[in-house]
Each structure stands twice: as structure tokens, then as C-alpha cells.
CSV table of C-alpha atoms in Angstrom, one decimal:
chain,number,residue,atom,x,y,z
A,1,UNK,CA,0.0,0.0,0.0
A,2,UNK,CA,2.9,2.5,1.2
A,3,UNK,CA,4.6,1.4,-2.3
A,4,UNK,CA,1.7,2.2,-4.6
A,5,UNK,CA,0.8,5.7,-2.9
A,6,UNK,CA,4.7,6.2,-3.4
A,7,UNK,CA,4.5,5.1,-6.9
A,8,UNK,CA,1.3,7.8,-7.4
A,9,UNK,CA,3.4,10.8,-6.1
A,10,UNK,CA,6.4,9.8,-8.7
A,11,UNK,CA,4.1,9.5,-11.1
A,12,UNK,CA,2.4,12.9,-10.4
A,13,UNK,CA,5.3,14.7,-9.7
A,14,UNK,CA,6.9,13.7,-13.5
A,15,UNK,CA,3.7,14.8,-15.1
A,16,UNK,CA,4.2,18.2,-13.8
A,17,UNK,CA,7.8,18.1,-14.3
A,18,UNK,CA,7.5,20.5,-17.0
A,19,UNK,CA,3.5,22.4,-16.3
A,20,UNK,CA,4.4,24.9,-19.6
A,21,UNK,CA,5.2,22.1,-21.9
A,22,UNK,CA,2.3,20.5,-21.2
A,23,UNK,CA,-0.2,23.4,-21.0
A,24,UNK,CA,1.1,23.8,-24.3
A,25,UNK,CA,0.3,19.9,-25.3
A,26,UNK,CA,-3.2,20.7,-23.5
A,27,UNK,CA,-4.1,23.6,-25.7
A,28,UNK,CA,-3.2,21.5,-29.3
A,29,UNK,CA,-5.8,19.5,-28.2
A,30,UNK,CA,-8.4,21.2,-27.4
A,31,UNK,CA,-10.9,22.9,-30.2
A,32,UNK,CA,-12.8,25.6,-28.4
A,33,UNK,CA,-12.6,27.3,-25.4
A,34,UNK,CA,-14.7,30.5,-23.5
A,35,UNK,CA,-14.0,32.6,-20.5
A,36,UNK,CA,-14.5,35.6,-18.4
A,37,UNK,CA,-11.0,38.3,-18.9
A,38,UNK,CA,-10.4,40.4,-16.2
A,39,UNK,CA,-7.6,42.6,-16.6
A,40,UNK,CA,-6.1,45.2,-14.2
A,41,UNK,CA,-3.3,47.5,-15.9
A,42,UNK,CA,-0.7,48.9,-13.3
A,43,UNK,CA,-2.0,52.2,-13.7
A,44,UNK,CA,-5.5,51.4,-12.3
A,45,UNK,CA,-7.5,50.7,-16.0
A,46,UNK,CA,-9.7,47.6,-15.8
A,47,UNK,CA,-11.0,45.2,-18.4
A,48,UNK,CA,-13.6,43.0,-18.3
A,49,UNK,CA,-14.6,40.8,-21.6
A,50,UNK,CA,-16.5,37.6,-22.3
A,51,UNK,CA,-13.9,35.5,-24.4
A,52,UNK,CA,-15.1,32.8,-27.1
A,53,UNK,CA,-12.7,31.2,-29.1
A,54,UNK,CA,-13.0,28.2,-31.5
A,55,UNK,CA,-9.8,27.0,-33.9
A,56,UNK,CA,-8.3,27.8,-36.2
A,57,UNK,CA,-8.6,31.5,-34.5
A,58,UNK,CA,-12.1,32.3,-34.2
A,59,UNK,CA,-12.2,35.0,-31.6
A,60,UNK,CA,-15.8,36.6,-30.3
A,61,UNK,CA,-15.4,39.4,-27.3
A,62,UNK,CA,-18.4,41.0,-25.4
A,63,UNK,CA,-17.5,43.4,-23.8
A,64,UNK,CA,-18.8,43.9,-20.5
A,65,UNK,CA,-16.3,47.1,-19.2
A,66,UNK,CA,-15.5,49.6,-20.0
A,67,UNK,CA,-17.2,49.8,-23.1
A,68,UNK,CA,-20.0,47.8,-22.4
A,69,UNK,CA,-22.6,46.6,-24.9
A,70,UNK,CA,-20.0,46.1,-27.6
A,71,UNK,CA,-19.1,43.3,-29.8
A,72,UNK,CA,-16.4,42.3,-32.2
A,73,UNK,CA,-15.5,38.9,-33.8
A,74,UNK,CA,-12.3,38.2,-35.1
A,75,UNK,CA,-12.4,35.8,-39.2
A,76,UNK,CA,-8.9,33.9,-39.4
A,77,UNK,CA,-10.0,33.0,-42.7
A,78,UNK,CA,-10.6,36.5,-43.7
A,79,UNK,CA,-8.3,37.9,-41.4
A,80,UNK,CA,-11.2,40.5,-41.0
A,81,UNK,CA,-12.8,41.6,-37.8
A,82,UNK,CA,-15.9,43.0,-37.5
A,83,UNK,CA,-17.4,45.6,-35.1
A,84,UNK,CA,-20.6,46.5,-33.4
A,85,UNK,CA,-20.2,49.7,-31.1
A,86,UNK,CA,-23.8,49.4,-30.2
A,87,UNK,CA,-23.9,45.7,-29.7
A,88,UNK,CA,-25.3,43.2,-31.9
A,89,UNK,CA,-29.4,44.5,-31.8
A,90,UNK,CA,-27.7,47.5,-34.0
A,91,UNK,CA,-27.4,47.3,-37.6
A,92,UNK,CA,-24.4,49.3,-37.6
A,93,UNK,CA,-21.1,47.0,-38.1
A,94,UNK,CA,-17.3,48.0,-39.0
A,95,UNK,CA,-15.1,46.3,-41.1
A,96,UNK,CA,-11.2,46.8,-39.4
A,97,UNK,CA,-8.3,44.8,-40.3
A,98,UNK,CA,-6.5,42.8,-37.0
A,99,UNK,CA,-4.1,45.6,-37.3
A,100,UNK,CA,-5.8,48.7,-36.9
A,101,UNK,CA,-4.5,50.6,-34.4
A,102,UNK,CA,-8.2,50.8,-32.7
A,103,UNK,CA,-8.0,47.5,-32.7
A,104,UNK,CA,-4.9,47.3,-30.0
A,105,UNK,CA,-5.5,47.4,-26.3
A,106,UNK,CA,-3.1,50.2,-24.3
A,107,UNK,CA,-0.4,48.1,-23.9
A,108,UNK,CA,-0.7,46.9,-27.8
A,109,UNK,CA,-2.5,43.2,-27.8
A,110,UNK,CA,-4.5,42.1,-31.1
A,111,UNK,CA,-7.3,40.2,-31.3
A,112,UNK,CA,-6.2,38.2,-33.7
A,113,UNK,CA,-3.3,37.2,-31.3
A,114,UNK,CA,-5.3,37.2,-27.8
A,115,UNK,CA,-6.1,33.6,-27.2
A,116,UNK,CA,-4.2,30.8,-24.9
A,117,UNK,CA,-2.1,29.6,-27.4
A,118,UNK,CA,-1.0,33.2,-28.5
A,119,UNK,CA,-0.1,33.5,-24.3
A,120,UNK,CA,1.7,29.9,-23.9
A,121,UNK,CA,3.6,30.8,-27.5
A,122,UNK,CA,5.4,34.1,-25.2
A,123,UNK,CA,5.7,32.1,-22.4
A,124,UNK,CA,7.8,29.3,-24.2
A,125,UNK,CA,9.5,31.8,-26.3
A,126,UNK,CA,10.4,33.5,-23.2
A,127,UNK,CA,12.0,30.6,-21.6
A,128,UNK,CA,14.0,30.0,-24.6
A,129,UNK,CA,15.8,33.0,-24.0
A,130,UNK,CA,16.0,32.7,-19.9
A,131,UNK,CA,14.8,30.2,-17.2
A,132,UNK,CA,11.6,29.3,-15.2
A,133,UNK,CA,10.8,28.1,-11.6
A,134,UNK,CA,8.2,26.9,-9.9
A,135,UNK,CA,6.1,28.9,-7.9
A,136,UNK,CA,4.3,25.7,-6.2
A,137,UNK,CA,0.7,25.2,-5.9
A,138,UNK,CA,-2.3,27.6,-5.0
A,139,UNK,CA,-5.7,28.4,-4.8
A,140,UNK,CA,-6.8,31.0,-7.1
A,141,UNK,CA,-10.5,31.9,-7.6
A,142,UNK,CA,-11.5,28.7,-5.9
A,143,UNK,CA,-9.2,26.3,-7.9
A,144,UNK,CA,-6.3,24.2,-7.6
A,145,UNK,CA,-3.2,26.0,-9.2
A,146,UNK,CA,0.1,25.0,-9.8
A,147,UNK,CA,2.3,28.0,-10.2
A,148,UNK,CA,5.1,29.3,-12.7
A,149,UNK,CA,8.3,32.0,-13.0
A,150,UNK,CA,9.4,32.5,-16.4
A,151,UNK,CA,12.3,35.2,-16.8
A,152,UNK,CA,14.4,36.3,-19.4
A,153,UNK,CA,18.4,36.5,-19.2
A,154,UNK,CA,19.6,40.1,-18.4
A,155,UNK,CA,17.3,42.4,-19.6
A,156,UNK,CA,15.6,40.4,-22.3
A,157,UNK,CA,11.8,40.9,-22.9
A,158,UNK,CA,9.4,39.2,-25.3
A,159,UNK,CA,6.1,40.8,-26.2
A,160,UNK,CA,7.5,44.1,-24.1
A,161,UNK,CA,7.2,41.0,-20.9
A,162,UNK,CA,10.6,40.6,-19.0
A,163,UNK,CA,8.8,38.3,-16.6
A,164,UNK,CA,5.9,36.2,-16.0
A,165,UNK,CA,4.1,34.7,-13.2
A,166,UNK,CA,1.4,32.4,-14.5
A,167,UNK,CA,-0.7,30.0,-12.5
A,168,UNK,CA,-2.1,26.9,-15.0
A,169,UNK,CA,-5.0,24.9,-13.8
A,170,UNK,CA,-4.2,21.6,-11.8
A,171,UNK,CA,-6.3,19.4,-13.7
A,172,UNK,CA,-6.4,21.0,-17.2
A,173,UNK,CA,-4.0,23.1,-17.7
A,174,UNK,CA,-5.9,26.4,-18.7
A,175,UNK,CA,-3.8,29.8,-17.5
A,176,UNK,CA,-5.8,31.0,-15.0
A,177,UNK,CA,-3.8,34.2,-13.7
A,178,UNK,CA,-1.2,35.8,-15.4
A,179,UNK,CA,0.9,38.7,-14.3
A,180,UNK,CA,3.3,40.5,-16.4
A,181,UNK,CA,6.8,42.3,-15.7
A,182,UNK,CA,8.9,45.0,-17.4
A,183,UNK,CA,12.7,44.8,-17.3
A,184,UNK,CA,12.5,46.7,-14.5
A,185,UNK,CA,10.4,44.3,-12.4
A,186,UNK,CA,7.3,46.7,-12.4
A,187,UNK,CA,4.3,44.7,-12.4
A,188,UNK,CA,2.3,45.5,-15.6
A,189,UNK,CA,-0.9,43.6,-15.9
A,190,UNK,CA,-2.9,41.1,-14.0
A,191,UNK,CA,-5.4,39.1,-16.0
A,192,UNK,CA,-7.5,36.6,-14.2
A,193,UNK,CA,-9.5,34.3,-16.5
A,194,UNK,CA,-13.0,32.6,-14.5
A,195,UNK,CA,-15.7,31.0,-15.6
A,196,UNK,CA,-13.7,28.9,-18.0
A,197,UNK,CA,-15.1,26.4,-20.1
A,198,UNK,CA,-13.2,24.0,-22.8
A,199,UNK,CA,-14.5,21.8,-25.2
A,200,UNK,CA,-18.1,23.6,-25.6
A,201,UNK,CA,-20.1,23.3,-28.5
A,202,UNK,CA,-21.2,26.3,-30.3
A,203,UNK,CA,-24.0,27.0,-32.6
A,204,UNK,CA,-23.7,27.0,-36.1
A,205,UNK,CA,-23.9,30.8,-36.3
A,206,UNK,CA,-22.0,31.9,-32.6
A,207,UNK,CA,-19.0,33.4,-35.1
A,208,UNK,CA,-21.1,34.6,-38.2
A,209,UNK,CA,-24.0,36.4,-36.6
């Protein structure tokens, strides 16, 4: 008995060996996701968005603050997104490409690179070019966590993001915090992701209202 709960820990303990390699794995697997974004900038500005996203990059955001009421959804195959200021009762609708510069958030994230896999493809670039550590487990908004420290070597930032703290699910995965450093160690952004839900099924029309 003492042998096999032995064997168990081993066993757990080499699974998460390596947490960002496997989030990684975890994501190429899945087709769909959704979520509440909450952001919180260092300088006070706060974000919250409804997330839906479904490969190979459909993105939908409803915004909920500060510019509540409004809709966009992001066409990989078009590499379009489209806009409703007024929400999606109002006929009016905007054609912008992924690169418009209203289309960036202050600290310059596209829609059309916003998702998981756009996050986990920093955080392992990142590594490349410095270290991480393990932060150990938590408890964040109710659910297991294990925690992670990526840093770049010397002064070396990705994405504008010297370092990262990130805290992945315990059972699937899924980033559930993420904080974000300069080179000076200033703490940039905190985005908390709740409510998350991965392998849903959408209706036939969710993307192409």
C-alpha cells in the first residue's frame, strides 16, 4: 500500500515536471474554449470581456467594461474583424483589419493574437531565452493551481514582458492568472481568467452572426 501511494506521487510529480510544456500539449488538443478576462493595468485601467474562441482562430469578445454593450469577432479566414459599437441588436457593423491601431489594447495586444495559445507561444518563447521556476501550488478563484516564473536572461523581454508569473489549472491546464513584468520588475498587468469552459459546443452561427 505504502509502495503504490509512493509510486502515485512519482508518477504525479513527473507529469508536472514540466507544467508549460504540457499546457502547451493541452491547448493542441483542445478545439474551443470561453471565458470571463479580467484585466487590471498597473496604472488602475480595468478590463472585463466575455472570451469565445474556436480554432483555427475564431475570436468573439463582449465586452462587459469599459465599453459595455460592444461586440467584435475576429475571421482567421478572412483575417477581417468585424465591429458592433452598439452591440449586436444594431445594424451598424465596421469592417477593421487585425491591425488597426483601434483594434490594440493600451499596452498593444490584437485580437487576432489574444487567445491561450498566443499567451503559452510568449511564455515558451520566453524561456528560450531565460529560465523558469516553480512557484508551487495555490488556490486561485476557488481552484487548484500550480504555479510558474518564467524570466528572461539580463534584460531580455518578449512581447514588451521581461517576466511572467502564470498559474495553470491543476487538472487541465488552462492559465488561470497571469501577471506581467517589465525589465524593471514593475508589475504591468494582471489578467484573471474565471468562468472557464473548454470543449463547448457552439452553434452554427455563434461566429457569423
Amino acid at each position: 500500500m505504502r509502495w503504490s501511494v509512493l509510486l502515485i506521487a512519482l508518477l504525479i510529480g513527473e507529469a508536472m515536471a514540466d507544467p508549460l510544456a504540457d499546457a502547451v500539449i493541452r491547448f493542441q488538443e483542445l478545439s474551443t474554449y470561453k471565458a470571463t478576462v479580467r484585466s487590471m493595468a498597473a496604472d488602475g485601467e480595468r478590463q472585463v470581456i466575455r472570451y469565445f474562441f474556436r480554432k483555427p482562430g475564431w475570436v468573439r469578445m463582449e465586452f462587459a467594461e469599459p465599453h459595455r454593450g460592444v461586440v467584435l469577432i475576429y475571421d482567421p479566414e478572412a483575417r477581417r474583424i468585424r465591429l458592433w459599437p452598439f452591440g449586436l441588436n444594431h445594424a451598424l457593423v465596421l469592417p477593421l483589419a487585425p491591425d488597426n491601431p483601434l483594434m490594440r489594447s493600451p499596452r498593444g495586444h490584437r485580437v487576432d493574437r489574444s487567445d491561450v495559445g498566443a499567451l503559452l507561444d510568449t511564455l515558451v518563447a520566453l524561456r528560450a531565452r531565460g529560465n523558469v521556476v516553480a512557484l508551487g501550488a495555490a488556490d486561485v478563484s476557488g481552484h487548484p493551481a500550480v504555479g510558474i516564473e518564467i524570466v528572461g536572461a539580463a534584460s531580455i523581454s518578449v512581447a514588451g514582458v521581461h517576466r511572467f508569473q502564470v498559474w495553470l489549472a491543476h487538472d487541465s491546464l488552462f492559465p488561470l492568472r497571469v501577471k506581467s513584468f517589465d525589465a524593471e520588475n514593475k508589475l504591468m498587468e494582471t489578467v484573471d481568467l474565471t468562468d472557464v469552459a473548454i470543449g463547448i459546443r457552439f452553434s452554427e452561427n455563434f461566429f457569423t452572426p
